Short mmCIF file of C-alpha atoms in Angstrom, two decimals:
data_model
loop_
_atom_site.label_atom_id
_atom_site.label_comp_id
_atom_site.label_asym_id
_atom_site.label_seq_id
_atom_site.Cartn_x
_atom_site.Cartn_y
_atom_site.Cartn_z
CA UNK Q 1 57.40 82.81 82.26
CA UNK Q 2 58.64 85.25 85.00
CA UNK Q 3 56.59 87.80 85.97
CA UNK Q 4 56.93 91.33 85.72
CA UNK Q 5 58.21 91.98 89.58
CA UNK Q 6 60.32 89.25 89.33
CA UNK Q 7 61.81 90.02 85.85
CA UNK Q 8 62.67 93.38 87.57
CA UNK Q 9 64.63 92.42 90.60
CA UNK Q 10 66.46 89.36 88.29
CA UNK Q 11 67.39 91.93 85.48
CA UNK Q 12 67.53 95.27 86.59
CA UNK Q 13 67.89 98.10 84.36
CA UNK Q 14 71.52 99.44 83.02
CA UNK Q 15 71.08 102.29 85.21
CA UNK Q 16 70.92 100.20 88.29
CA UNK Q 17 74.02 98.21 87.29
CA UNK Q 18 75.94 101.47 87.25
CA UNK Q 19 74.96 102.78 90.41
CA UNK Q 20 76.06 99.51 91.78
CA UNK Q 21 79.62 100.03 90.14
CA UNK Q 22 80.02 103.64 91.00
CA UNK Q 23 79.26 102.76 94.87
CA UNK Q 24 80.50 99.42 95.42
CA UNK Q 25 83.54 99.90 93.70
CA UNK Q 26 84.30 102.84 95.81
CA UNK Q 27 83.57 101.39 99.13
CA UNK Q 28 85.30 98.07 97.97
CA UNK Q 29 88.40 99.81 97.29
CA UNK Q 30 88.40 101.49 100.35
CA UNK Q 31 87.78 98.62 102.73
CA UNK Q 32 90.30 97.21 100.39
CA UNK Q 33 93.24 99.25 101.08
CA UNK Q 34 93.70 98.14 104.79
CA UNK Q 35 93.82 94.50 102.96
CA UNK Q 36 95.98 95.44 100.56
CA UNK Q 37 98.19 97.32 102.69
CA UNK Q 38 98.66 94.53 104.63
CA UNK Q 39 99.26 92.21 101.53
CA UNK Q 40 102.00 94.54 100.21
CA UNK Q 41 103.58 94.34 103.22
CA UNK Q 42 103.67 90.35 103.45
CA UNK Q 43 104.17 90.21 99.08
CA UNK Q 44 107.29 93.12 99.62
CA UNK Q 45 108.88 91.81 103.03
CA UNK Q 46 108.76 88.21 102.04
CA UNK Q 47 112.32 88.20 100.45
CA UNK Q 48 113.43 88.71 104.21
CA UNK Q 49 112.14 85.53 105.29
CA UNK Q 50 109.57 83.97 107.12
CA UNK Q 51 109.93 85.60 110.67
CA UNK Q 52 109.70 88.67 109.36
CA UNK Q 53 106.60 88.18 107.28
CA UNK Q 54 104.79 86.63 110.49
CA UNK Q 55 105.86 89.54 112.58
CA UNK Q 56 104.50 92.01 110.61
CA UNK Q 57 101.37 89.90 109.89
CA UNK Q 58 100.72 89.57 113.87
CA UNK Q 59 101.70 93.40 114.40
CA UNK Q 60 98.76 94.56 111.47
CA UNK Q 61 96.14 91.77 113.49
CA UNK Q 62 96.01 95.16 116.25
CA UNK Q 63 95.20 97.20 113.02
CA UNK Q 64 93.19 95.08 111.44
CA UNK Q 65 90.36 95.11 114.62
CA UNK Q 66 90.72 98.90 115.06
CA UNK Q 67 89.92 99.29 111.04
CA UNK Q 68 86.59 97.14 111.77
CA UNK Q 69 85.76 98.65 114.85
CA UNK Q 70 86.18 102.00 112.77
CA UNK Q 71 84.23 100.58 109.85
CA UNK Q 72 81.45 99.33 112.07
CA UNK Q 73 81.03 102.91 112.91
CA UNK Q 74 81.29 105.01 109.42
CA UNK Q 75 78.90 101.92 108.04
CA UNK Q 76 76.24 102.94 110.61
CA UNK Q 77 76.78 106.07 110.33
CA UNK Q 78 76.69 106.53 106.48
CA UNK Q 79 73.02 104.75 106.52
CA UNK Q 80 71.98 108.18 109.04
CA UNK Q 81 74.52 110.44 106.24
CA UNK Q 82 72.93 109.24 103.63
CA UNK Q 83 69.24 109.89 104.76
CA UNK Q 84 70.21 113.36 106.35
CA UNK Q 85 71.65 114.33 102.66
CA UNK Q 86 68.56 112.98 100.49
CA UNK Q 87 66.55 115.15 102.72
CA UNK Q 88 68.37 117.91 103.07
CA UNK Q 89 68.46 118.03 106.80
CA UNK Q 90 72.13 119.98 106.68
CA UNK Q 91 71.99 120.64 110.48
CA UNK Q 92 71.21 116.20 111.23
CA UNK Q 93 73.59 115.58 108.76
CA UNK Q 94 76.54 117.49 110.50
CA UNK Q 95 74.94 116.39 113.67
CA UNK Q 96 75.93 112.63 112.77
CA UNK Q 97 79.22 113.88 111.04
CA UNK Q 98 80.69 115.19 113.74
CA UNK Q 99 79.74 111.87 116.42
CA UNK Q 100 81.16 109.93 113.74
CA UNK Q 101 84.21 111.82 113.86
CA UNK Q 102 84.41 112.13 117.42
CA UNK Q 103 84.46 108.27 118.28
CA UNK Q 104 86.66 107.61 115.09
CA UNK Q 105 89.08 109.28 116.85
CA UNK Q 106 88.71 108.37 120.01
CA UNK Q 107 88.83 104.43 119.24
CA UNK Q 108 91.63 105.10 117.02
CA UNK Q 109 93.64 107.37 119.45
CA UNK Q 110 92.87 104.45 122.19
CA UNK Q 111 94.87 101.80 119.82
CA UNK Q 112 97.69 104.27 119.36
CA UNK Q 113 97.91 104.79 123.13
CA UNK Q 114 98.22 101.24 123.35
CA UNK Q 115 100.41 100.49 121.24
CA UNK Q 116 103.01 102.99 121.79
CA UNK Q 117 103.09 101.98 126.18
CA UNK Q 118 101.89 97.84 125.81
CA UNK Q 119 103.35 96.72 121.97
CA UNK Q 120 105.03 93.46 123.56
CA UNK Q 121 101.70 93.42 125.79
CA UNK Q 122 99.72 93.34 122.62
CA UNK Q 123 101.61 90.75 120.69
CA UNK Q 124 101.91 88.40 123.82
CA UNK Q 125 97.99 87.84 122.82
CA UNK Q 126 99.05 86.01 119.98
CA UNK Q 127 102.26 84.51 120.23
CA UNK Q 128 104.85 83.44 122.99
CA UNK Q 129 107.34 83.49 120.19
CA UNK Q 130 109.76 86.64 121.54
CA UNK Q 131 111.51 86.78 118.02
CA UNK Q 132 107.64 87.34 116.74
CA UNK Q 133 107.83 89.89 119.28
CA UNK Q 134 110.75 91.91 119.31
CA UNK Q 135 110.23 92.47 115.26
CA UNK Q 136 106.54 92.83 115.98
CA UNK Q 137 106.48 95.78 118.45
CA UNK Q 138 108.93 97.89 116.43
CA UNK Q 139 106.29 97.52 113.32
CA UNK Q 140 103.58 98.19 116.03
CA UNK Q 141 105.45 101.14 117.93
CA UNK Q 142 106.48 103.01 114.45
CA UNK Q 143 102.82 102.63 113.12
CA UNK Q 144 101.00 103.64 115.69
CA UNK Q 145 100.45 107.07 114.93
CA UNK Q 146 99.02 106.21 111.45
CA UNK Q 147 95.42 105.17 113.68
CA UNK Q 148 94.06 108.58 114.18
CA UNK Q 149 95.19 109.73 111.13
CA UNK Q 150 93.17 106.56 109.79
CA UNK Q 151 89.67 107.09 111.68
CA UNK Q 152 89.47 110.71 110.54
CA UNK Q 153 90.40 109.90 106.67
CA UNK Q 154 87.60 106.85 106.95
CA UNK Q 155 85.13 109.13 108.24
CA UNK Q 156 85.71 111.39 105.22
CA UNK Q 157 85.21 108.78 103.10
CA UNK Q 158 81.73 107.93 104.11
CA UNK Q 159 81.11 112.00 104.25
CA UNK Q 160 81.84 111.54 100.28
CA UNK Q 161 80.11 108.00 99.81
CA UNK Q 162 76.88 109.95 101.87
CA UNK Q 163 77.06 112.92 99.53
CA UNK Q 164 76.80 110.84 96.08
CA UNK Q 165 80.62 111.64 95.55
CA UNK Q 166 81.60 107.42 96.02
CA UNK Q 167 84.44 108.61 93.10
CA UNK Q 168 86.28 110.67 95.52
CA UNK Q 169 87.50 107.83 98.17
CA UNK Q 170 88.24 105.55 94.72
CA UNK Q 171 90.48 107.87 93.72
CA UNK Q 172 92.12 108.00 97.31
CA UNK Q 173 92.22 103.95 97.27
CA UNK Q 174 93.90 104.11 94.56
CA UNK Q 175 96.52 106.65 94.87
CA UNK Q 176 97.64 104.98 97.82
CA UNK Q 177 98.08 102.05 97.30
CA UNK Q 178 100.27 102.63 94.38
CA UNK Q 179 102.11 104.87 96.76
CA UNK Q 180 102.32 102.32 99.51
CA UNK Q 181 104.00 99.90 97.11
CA UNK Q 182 106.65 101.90 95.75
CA UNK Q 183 107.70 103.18 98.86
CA UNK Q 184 107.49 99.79 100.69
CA UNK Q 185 110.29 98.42 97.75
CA UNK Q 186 112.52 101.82 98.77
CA UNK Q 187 112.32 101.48 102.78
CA UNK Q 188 112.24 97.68 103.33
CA UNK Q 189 115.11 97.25 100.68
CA UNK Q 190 116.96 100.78 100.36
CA UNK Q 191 117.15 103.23 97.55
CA UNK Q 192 119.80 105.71 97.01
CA UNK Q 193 120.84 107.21 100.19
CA UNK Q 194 117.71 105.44 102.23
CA UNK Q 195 119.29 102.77 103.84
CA UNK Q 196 117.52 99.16 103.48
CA UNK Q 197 115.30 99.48 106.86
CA UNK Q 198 113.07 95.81 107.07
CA UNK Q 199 110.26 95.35 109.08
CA UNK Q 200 110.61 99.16 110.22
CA UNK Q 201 110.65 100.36 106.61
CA UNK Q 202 107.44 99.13 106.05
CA UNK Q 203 106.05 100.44 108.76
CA UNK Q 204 107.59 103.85 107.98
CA UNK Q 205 106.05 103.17 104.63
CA UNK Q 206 102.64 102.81 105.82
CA UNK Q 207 102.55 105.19 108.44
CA UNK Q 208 103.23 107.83 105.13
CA UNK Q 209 100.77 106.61 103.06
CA UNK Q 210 98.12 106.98 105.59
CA UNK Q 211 99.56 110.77 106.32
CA UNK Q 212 99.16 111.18 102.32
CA UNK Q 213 95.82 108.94 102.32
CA UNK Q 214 94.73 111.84 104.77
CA UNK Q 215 95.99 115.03 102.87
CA UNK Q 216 94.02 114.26 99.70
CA UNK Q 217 91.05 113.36 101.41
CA UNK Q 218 91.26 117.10 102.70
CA UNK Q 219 91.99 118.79 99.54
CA UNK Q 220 89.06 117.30 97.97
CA UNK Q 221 86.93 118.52 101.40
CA UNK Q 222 88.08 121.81 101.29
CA UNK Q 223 86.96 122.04 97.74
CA UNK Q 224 83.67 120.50 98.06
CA UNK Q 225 81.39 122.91 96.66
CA UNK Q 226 78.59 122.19 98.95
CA UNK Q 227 79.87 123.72 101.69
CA UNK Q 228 76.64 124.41 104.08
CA UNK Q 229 77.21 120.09 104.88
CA UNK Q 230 80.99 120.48 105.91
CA UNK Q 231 82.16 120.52 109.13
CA UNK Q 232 82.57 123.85 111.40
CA UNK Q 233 84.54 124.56 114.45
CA UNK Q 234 80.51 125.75 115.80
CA UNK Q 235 80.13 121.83 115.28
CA UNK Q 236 81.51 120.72 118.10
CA UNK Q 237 78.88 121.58 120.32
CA UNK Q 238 76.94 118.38 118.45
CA UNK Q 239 79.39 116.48 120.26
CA UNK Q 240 78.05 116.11 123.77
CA UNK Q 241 76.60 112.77 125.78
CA UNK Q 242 72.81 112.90 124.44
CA UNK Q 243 73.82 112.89 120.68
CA UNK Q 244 76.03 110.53 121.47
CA UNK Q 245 73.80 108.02 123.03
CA UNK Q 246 71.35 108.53 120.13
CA UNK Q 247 73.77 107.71 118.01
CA UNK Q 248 75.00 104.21 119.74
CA UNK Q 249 71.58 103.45 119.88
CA UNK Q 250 71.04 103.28 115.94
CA UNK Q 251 74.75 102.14 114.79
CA UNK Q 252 75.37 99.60 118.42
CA UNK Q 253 74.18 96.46 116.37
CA UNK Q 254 76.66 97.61 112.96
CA UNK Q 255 79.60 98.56 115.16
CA UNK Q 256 79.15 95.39 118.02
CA UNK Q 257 78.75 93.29 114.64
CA UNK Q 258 81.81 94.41 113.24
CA UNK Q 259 84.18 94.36 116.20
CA UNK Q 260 82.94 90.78 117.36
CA UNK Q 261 83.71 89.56 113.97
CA UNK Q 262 86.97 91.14 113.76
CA UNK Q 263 87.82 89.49 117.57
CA UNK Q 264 86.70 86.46 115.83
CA UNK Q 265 88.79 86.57 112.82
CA UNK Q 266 91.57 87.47 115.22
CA UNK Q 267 91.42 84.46 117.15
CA UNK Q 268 92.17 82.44 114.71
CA UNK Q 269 95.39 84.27 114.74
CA UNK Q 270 95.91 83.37 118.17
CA UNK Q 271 95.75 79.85 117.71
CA UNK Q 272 98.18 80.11 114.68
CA UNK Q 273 100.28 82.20 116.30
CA UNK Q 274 101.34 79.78 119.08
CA UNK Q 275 101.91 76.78 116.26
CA UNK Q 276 105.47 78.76 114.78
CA UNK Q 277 106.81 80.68 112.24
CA UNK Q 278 105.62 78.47 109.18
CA UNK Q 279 102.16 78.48 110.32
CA UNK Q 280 101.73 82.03 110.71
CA UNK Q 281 103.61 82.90 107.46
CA UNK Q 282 100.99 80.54 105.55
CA UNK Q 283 97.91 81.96 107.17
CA UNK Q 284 99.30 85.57 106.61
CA UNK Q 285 99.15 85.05 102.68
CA UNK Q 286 95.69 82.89 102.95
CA UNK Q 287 93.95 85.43 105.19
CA UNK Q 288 95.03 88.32 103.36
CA UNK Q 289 93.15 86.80 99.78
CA UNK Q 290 90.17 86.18 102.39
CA UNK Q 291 90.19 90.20 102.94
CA UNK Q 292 90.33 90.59 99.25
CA UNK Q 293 87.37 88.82 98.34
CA UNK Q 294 85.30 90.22 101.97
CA UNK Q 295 86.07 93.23 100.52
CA UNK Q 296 83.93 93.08 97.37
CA UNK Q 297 80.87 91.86 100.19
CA UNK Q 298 81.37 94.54 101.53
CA UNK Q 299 81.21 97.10 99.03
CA UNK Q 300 77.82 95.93 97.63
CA UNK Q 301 76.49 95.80 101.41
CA UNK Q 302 77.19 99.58 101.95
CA UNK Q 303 77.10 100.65 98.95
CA UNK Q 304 73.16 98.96 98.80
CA UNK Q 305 72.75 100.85 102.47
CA UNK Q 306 73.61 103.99 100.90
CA UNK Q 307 71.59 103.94 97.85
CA UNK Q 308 68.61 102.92 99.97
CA UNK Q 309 69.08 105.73 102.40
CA UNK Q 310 69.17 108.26 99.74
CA UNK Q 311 65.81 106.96 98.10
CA UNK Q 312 64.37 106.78 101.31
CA UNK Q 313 65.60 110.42 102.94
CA UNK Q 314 63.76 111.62 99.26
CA UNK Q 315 60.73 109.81 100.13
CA UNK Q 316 60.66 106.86 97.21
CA UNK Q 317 59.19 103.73 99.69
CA UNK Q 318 58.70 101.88 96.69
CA UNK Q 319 61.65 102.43 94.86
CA UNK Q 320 63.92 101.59 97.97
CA UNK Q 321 62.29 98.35 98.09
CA UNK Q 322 62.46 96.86 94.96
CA UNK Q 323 66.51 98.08 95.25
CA UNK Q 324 67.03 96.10 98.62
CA UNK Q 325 65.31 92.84 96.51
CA UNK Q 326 67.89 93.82 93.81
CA UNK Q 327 70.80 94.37 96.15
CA UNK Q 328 69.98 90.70 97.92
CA UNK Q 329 70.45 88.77 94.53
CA UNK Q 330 73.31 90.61 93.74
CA UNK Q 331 74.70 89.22 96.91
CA UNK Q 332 74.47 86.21 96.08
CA UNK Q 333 76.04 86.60 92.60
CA UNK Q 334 79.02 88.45 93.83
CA UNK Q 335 79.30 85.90 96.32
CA UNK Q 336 79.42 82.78 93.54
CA UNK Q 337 81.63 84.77 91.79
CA UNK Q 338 84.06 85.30 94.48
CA UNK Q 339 84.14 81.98 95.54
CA UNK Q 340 84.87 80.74 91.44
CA UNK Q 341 87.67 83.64 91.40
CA UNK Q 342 89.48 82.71 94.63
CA UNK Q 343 89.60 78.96 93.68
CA UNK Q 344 90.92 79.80 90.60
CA UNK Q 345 93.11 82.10 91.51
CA UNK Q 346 94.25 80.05 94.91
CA UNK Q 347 98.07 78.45 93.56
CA UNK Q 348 98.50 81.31 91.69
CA UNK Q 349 98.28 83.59 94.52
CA UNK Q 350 100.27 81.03 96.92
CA UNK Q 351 103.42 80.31 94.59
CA UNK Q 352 103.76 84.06 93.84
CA UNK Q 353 103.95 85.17 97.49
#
């Protein structure tokens, strides 16, 4: 017979289960976007052929490590957020906020500068193929303004996620992605008087979900009702070199763990990308299902670091503990479960792109 502890973190209550939903399905569908994004593009564009689906692939590998730099830094951020708001310390809360902001930005604006003077530069890193190239750096030039826009909307997102409002970046997620693939169909293949555009018509396509992406993130801040945690223009003093140093020293091991494994993960590409056309077109569609399912790990791991900060920041030790036990089997599940789904799921996914 199990005992009672055990019997707790095995079947935990209904309540539990929902909190898990309502937070990892937000923070899921967020991190999922920049996958899905990516596999719109490849599922959309891949009526033009393979070049064109491996250029695009190779042009969203500059994204993709900017998205996990920038996630590294929300992530350990939102565990600070999170506390700060279950304690009600409004002035550390905005503190954090605005440091999150600020290097969002920064890392984001850094990319863009990049990839606006050095696209061909960038490219060159993982593939000597100058067709690759050429089609490449005109996805990579066109989208490069989207990266700004795309640190400040993900560091509204973990505002919400911090302020037990996980619906309000869902709703985002969703809204844009359906956006992103209608308007991928009209710029890639023309519509009415938009002419068919390519590989630049989905990057036009992105770059304007990502501007909408950003709009309704505002209209739901500028609405929030708790206003005395939103950001001021007074805020800006928070942003100076001490604040900032105590902030890399609590998120350094979340954002170095991030980056390294997105430098990892791009690697790979590296290696692919100097093998052809073929073999970048198949590890497009087989890395994009691997962001798919990542994305679900990562949902519960945030969503659990969020939960616990809250319980914590309100004082409830006990509580917080038996929800990281909780949170660690459900891991585990969620990671069986993937790994049944995706083999399942595997020729499906293949034949149809």
């Amino acid at each position: 017979m199990l005992n009672d502890q055990v019997r707790q973190i095995l079947f935990p209550e209904r309540s539990f289960w929902k909190q898990v939903a309502r937070f990892g399905t937000s923070i899921a569908l967020q991190k999922l976007t920049v996958a899905l994004f990516g596999m719109i593009d490849v599922a959309v564009i891949s009526g033009m052929g393979e070049t064109a689906v491996s250029a695009v692939s190779l042009a969203n590998q500059v994204f993709y490590v900017a998205s996990l730099v920038t996630f590294g830094i929300t992530s350990g951020a939102s565990v600070m957020l999170s506390r700060h708001y279950g304690a009600g310390g409004e002035s550390a809360f905005k503190k954090v906020f605005s440091v999150m902001c600020f290097l969002c930005t920064l890392v984001n604006t850094v990319i863009m500068a990049a990839s606006f003077a050095v696209p061909r530069l960038l490219l060159g890193i993982y593939t000597d193929d100058s067709v690759l190239i050429a089609e490449g750096a005109i996805y990579l030039i066109i989208t490069a303004p989207m990266n700004p826009i795309y640190g400040i909307s993900n560091s509204l997102g973990s505002f919400f996620r911090s302020t037990n409002r996980p619906s309000v970046p869902t709703i985002v997620s969703v809204a844009t992605v359906a956006l992103k693939t209608g308007l991928n169909y009209i710029f890639i293949y023309g519509f009415g008087v938009i002419p068919a555009m390519g590989v630049a018509g989905a990057a036009v396509a992105t770059v304007l979900c990502k501007v909408a992406e950003l709009v309704l993130y505002l209209v739901f801040y500028v609405t929030f009702k708790e206003k005395n945690y939103c950001f001021r223009r007074s805020d800006l003093s928070y942003i100076r070199r001490g604040n900032l140093q105590i902030f890399l020293k609590d998120t350094l091991p979340v954002i170095l763990n991030e980056s390294l494994w997105g430098i990892g993960l791009s690697a790979f590409n590296m290696v692919f990308g100097r093998m052809g056309v073929v073999a970048v077109s198949a590890i497009s569609v087989a890395g994009q299902m691997e962001k798919l399912g990542n994305a679900c790990f990562y949902g519960i791991s945030i969503g659990a670091c969020v939960t616990i900060s809250h319980m914590l920041g309100k004082g409830k030790r006990e509580e917080a503990k038996l929800a990281a036990k909780r949170y660690a089997v459900i891991g585990i599940e969620v990671g069986v479960a993937i790994m049944v789904l995706m083999l399942a799921l595997n020729h499906f996914c293949v034949v149809s792109f």
